[in-house]
mmCIF file of C-alpha atoms in Angstrom:
data_model
loop_
_atom_site.group_PDB
_atom_site.id
_atom_site.type_symbol
_atom_site.label_atom_id
_atom_site.label_comp_id
_atom_site.label_asym_id
_atom_site.label_seq_id
_atom_site.Cartn_x
_atom_site.Cartn_y
_atom_site.Cartn_z
ATOM 1 C CA LEU E 1 -205.421 -74.547 -29.863
ATOM 2 C CA LYS E 2 -201.731 -74.452 -30.348
ATOM 3 C CA ASN E 3 -199.608 -73.873 -27.543
ATOM 4 C CA SER E 4 -199.435 -70.517 -26.411
ATOM 5 C CA GLU E 5 -202.217 -68.963 -29.305
ATOM 6 C CA SER E 6 -204.251 -66.611 -28.488
ATOM 7 C CA PHE E 7 -207.532 -65.664 -30.202
ATOM 8 C CA SER E 8 -210.588 -63.492 -29.971
ATOM 9 C CA LEU E 9 -214.342 -64.261 -29.968
ATOM 10 C CA LYS E 10 -216.183 -62.143 -32.235
ATOM 11 C CA LYS E 11 -219.194 -61.504 -33.374
ATOM 12 C CA GLY E 12 -219.832 -63.661 -36.503
ATOM 13 C CA SER E 13 -216.915 -65.880 -35.400
ATOM 14 C CA ALA E 14 -215.677 -68.859 -33.996
ATOM 15 C CA GLY E 15 -212.673 -68.482 -33.120
ATOM 16 C CA PRO E 16 -210.001 -70.884 -34.540
ATOM 17 C CA LYS E 17 -212.714 -73.286 -35.359
ATOM 18 C CA LYS E 18 -215.009 -73.152 -38.529
ATOM 19 C CA GLU E 19 -218.180 -71.035 -38.477
ATOM 20 C CA ARG E 20 -220.836 -72.643 -37.042
ATOM 21 C CA ALA E 21 -224.654 -71.239 -39.159
ATOM 22 C CA VAL E 22 -226.512 -72.418 -36.401
ATOM 23 C CA THR E 23 -228.128 -69.211 -34.799
ATOM 24 C CA LYS E 24 -229.758 -69.787 -31.100
ATOM 25 C CA SER E 25 -233.320 -69.508 -32.978
ATOM 26 C CA SER E 26 -232.712 -72.782 -35.340
ATOM 27 C CA VAL E 27 -232.222 -74.546 -32.773
ATOM 28 C CA THR E 28 -234.698 -75.638 -30.962
ATOM 29 C CA ASN E 29 -235.386 -78.065 -28.168
ATOM 30 C CA SER E 30 -235.769 -81.616 -29.973
ATOM 31 C CA ASP E 31 -233.178 -80.496 -32.643
ATOM 32 C CA TYR E 32 -230.389 -80.163 -29.126
ATOM 33 C CA LEU E 33 -232.509 -83.470 -27.714
ATOM 34 C CA SER E 34 -232.340 -85.840 -30.172
ATOM 35 C CA ALA E 35 -228.261 -84.935 -30.253
ATOM 36 C CA LEU E 36 -228.074 -85.850 -27.168
ATOM 37 C CA THR E 37 -230.512 -89.244 -27.205
ATOM 38 C CA LEU E 38 -228.407 -90.560 -29.855
ATOM 39 C CA VAL E 39 -225.101 -90.315 -27.000
ATOM 40 C CA LYS E 40 -227.574 -92.692 -24.554
ATOM 41 C CA LYS E 41 -228.232 -94.632 -27.671
ATOM 42 C CA GLY E 42 -224.876 -95.690 -28.158
ATOM 43 C CA LYS E 43 -224.515 -96.482 -25.048
ATOM 44 C CA ASP E 44 -227.097 -98.736 -24.792
ATOM 45 C CA TYR E 45 -225.336 -99.938 -28.150
ATOM 46 C CA LEU E 46 -222.366 -100.919 -26.139
ATOM 47 C CA ASP E 47 -223.691 -102.385 -23.044
ATOM 48 C CA GLN E 48 -225.854 -104.284 -25.655
ATOM 49 C CA GLY E 49 -222.181 -105.075 -27.075
ATOM 50 C CA GLN E 50 -223.671 -103.709 -30.276
ATOM 51 C CA PHE E 51 -220.006 -101.968 -30.616
ATOM 52 C CA GLY E 52 -220.024 -101.204 -34.249
ATOM 53 C CA LYS E 53 -223.172 -99.720 -33.610
ATOM 54 C CA ALA E 54 -221.996 -98.095 -30.910
ATOM 55 C CA ILE E 55 -219.829 -96.340 -33.035
ATOM 56 C CA SER E 56 -221.630 -94.707 -36.039
ATOM 57 C CA THR E 57 -224.812 -93.940 -33.930
ATOM 58 C CA LEU E 58 -221.806 -91.550 -31.258
ATOM 59 C CA LYS E 59 -219.519 -90.236 -34.136
ATOM 60 C CA GLU E 60 -223.154 -89.416 -35.147
ATOM 61 C CA SER E 61 -223.977 -87.599 -32.174
ATOM 62 C CA LEU E 62 -220.504 -85.693 -32.056
ATOM 63 C CA ILE E 63 -221.548 -84.530 -35.410
ATOM 64 C CA GLN E 64 -225.438 -83.253 -34.045
ATOM 65 C CA ILE E 65 -223.283 -82.100 -31.087
ATOM 66 C CA GLU E 66 -220.781 -79.780 -32.962
ATOM 67 C CA ASN E 67 -224.160 -78.277 -34.976
ATOM 68 C CA TYR E 68 -225.232 -76.742 -31.244
ATOM 69 C CA ILE E 69 -221.671 -76.483 -29.461
ATOM 70 C CA LYS E 70 -222.869 -73.002 -28.946
ATOM 71 C CA TYR E 71 -225.684 -73.475 -26.446
ATOM 72 C CA LEU E 72 -223.770 -77.256 -25.019
ATOM 73 C CA GLU E 73 -223.614 -75.746 -21.196
ATOM 74 C CA THR E 74 -222.093 -79.018 -20.108
ATOM 75 C CA ILE E 75 -219.363 -80.825 -22.414
ATOM 76 C CA ASP E 76 -219.673 -84.090 -20.497
ATOM 77 C CA PRO E 77 -222.248 -85.770 -23.476
ATOM 78 C CA ILE E 78 -218.815 -84.711 -25.461
ATOM 79 C CA ALA E 79 -216.751 -86.537 -22.853
ATOM 80 C CA ASP E 80 -219.125 -89.797 -22.594
ATOM 81 C CA ALA E 81 -219.363 -90.125 -25.723
ATOM 82 C CA TYR E 82 -215.474 -89.851 -26.764
ATOM 83 C CA LEU E 83 -215.429 -92.305 -23.795
ATOM 84 C CA TYR E 84 -218.000 -94.693 -24.900
ATOM 85 C CA MET E 85 -216.669 -94.611 -28.025
ATOM 86 C CA SER E 86 -212.926 -95.143 -26.743
ATOM 87 C CA ILE E 87 -214.434 -98.524 -25.160
ATOM 88 C CA ALA E 88 -216.232 -99.550 -28.009
ATOM 89 C CA PHE E 89 -213.101 -99.018 -30.724
ATOM 90 C CA PHE E 90 -211.385 -101.207 -27.827
ATOM 91 C CA GLN E 91 -214.253 -104.297 -28.119
ATOM 92 C CA GLN E 92 -213.778 -103.948 -31.425
ATOM 93 C CA GLY E 93 -209.474 -104.670 -30.858
ATOM 94 C CA MET E 94 -208.665 -101.059 -32.326
ATOM 95 C CA SER E 95 -206.880 -100.078 -30.044
ATOM 96 C CA VAL E 96 -205.165 -97.062 -31.592
ATOM 97 C CA ASN E 97 -208.609 -95.780 -32.015
ATOM 98 C CA GLY E 98 -209.910 -96.167 -28.634
ATOM 99 C CA GLU E 99 -206.369 -94.547 -27.874
ATOM 100 C CA GLU E 100 -206.884 -91.753 -29.656
ATOM 101 C CA PHE E 101 -210.618 -91.453 -28.221
ATOM 102 C CA LEU E 102 -209.412 -91.917 -24.652
ATOM 103 C CA SER E 103 -206.870 -89.351 -25.509
ATOM 104 C CA LYS E 104 -209.601 -86.999 -26.056
ATOM 105 C CA PHE E 105 -212.098 -88.010 -23.499
ATOM 106 C CA VAL E 106 -208.803 -87.302 -20.717
ATOM 107 C CA SER E 107 -207.602 -83.595 -22.248
ATOM 108 C CA LEU E 108 -211.439 -82.525 -21.616
ATOM 109 C CA GLN E 109 -211.258 -84.376 -17.789
ATOM 110 C CA PRO E 110 -207.842 -84.475 -16.474
ATOM 111 C CA ASN E 111 -209.136 -84.639 -12.865
ATOM 112 C CA MET E 112 -210.958 -86.783 -13.016
ATOM 113 C CA VAL E 113 -208.281 -90.483 -11.250
ATOM 114 C CA THR E 114 -209.953 -92.771 -11.849
ATOM 115 C CA LEU E 115 -213.296 -93.650 -14.304
ATOM 116 C CA LYS E 116 -216.539 -93.664 -12.549
ATOM 117 C CA GLY E 117 -218.578 -97.191 -12.795
ATOM 118 C CA ASP E 118 -217.760 -100.677 -13.995
ATOM 119 C CA TYR E 119 -214.433 -101.146 -16.295
ATOM 120 C CA PRO E 120 -212.002 -104.206 -16.512
ATOM 121 C CA PRO E 121 -209.011 -103.935 -14.828
ATOM 122 C CA ALA E 122 -207.158 -103.778 -18.188
ATOM 123 C CA PHE E 123 -209.444 -100.929 -19.754
ATOM 124 C CA THR E 124 -208.796 -98.783 -15.826
ATOM 125 C CA ARG E 125 -204.760 -99.606 -16.661
ATOM 126 C CA VAL E 126 -204.852 -98.034 -19.797
ATOM 127 C CA TYR E 127 -206.881 -94.669 -18.959
ATOM 128 C CA ARG E 128 -204.277 -94.712 -16.471
ATOM 129 C CA GLN E 129 -200.867 -94.758 -18.875
ATOM 130 C CA ILE E 130 -202.645 -92.149 -21.337
ATOM 131 C CA ARG E 131 -203.904 -89.730 -18.242
ATOM 132 C CA ASN E 132 -200.123 -90.058 -16.953
ATOM 133 C CA ARG E 133 -198.998 -89.189 -20.693
ATOM 134 C CA VAL E 134 -201.482 -86.324 -21.157
ATOM 135 C CA LEU E 135 -200.594 -85.107 -18.318
ATOM 136 C CA LYS E 136 -196.542 -84.921 -18.804
ATOM 137 C CA ASN E 137 -196.584 -83.137 -21.631
ATOM 138 C CA ARG E 138 -196.132 -79.575 -22.370
ATOM 139 C CA ARG E 139 -198.989 -77.024 -21.030
ATOM 140 C CA SER E 140 -200.832 -74.765 -23.076
ATOM 141 C CA GLN E 141 -202.030 -71.272 -22.347
ATOM 142 C CA ILE E 142 -205.348 -70.244 -23.555
ATOM 143 C CA GLU E 143 -205.989 -66.001 -24.051
ATOM 144 C CA VAL E 144 -209.483 -65.236 -24.239
ATOM 145 C CA THR E 145 -210.051 -61.727 -25.753
ATOM 146 C CA GLY E 146 -212.542 -59.721 -27.273
ATOM 147 C CA THR E 147 -214.737 -56.933 -28.613
ATOM 148 C CA GLU E 148 -216.390 -57.205 -24.824
ATOM 149 C CA SER E 149 -214.827 -56.205 -21.551
ATOM 150 C CA GLY E 150 -216.142 -58.841 -18.972
ATOM 151 C CA ALA E 151 -218.235 -61.445 -20.646
ATOM 152 C CA PRO E 152 -218.521 -64.661 -18.721
ATOM 153 C CA VAL E 153 -216.042 -67.404 -19.838
ATOM 154 C CA TRP E 154 -216.621 -70.667 -19.569
ATOM 155 C CA PHE E 155 -213.616 -73.538 -20.783
ATOM 156 C CA ASP E 156 -215.108 -77.372 -21.206
ATOM 157 C CA GLY E 157 -218.042 -76.530 -19.092
ATOM 158 C CA LYS E 158 -216.619 -74.613 -16.407
ATOM 159 C CA VAL E 159 -217.065 -70.637 -15.531
ATOM 160 C CA VAL E 160 -212.810 -69.612 -15.702
ATOM 161 C CA GLY E 161 -213.469 -65.837 -15.598
ATOM 162 C CA GLN E 162 -214.177 -62.505 -17.246
ATOM 163 C CA SER E 163 -212.918 -61.733 -20.879
ATOM 164 C CA PRO E 164 -210.591 -60.515 -21.437
ATOM 165 C CA VAL E 165 -208.422 -64.579 -19.471
ATOM 166 C CA VAL E 166 -205.490 -65.583 -19.415
ATOM 167 C CA LEU E 167 -206.341 -69.381 -18.914
ATOM 168 C CA ASN E 168 -202.419 -71.014 -17.698
ATOM 169 C CA ARG E 169 -201.958 -75.087 -17.726
ATOM 170 C CA ALA E 170 -204.322 -76.126 -19.856
ATOM 171 C CA VAL E 171 -203.945 -79.561 -20.753
ATOM 172 C CA LEU E 172 -203.197 -79.904 -24.861
ATOM 173 C CA GLY E 173 -206.211 -81.552 -26.942
ATOM 174 C CA SER E 174 -209.545 -80.249 -28.317
ATOM 175 C CA HIS E 175 -210.731 -78.171 -25.811
ATOM 176 C CA TYR E 176 -214.216 -75.525 -26.383
ATOM 177 C CA ILE E 177 -214.377 -72.686 -24.849
ATOM 178 C CA ARG E 178 -217.745 -70.063 -24.294
ATOM 179 C CA VAL E 179 -218.868 -66.731 -24.349
ATOM 180 C CA ILE E 180 -221.560 -64.686 -23.543
ATOM 181 C CA GLY E 181 -222.341 -61.430 -24.414
ATOM 182 C CA SER E 182 -224.150 -59.162 -21.852
ATOM 183 C CA ASP E 183 -227.160 -59.299 -24.660
ATOM 184 C CA GLY E 184 -227.263 -62.943 -23.659
ATOM 185 C CA GLU E 185 -225.088 -64.214 -27.465
ATOM 186 C CA ILE E 186 -223.390 -67.101 -27.479
ATOM 187 C CA PHE E 187 -220.175 -66.983 -29.154
ATOM 188 C CA ALA E 188 -217.659 -70.265 -29.548
#
């Protein structure tokens, strides 16, 4: 979203992103679990030092997660995939790509002051630099409106209010907005 851009989430709409062809009835638990399993598999490759396999597996996990984004109740799998891809790219000597995915991670998790886990001091230093840069950037205002007033609105995995709602001071970057209508229909 661009700074101060507004949009409505309406039935059949996916907001500013392309419309998703996935319906709740077409999503099976195994489809969703398969996407999440790829994140774990990518992390396993990363831990084994197989960085190329980690990157390709994590890319595939993000593609699959995007297919089921409407039903994702937390952004943790996406954030984890971004973080793991960043590490794998840095390990491959591809620091530009590593910084790109680390920036995506920070935009989803801006309040995470320090990384949880055992990371090399150089990586932690780059993380702090990117986090500081992202947080110093201009903030955005996002207005979520719809045809149904009072629907719960989720922003990056957290309930932030009911529609219509204005989200002030959003960190610039990609974010995930989810609205659940009174009939249980999910808009993302």
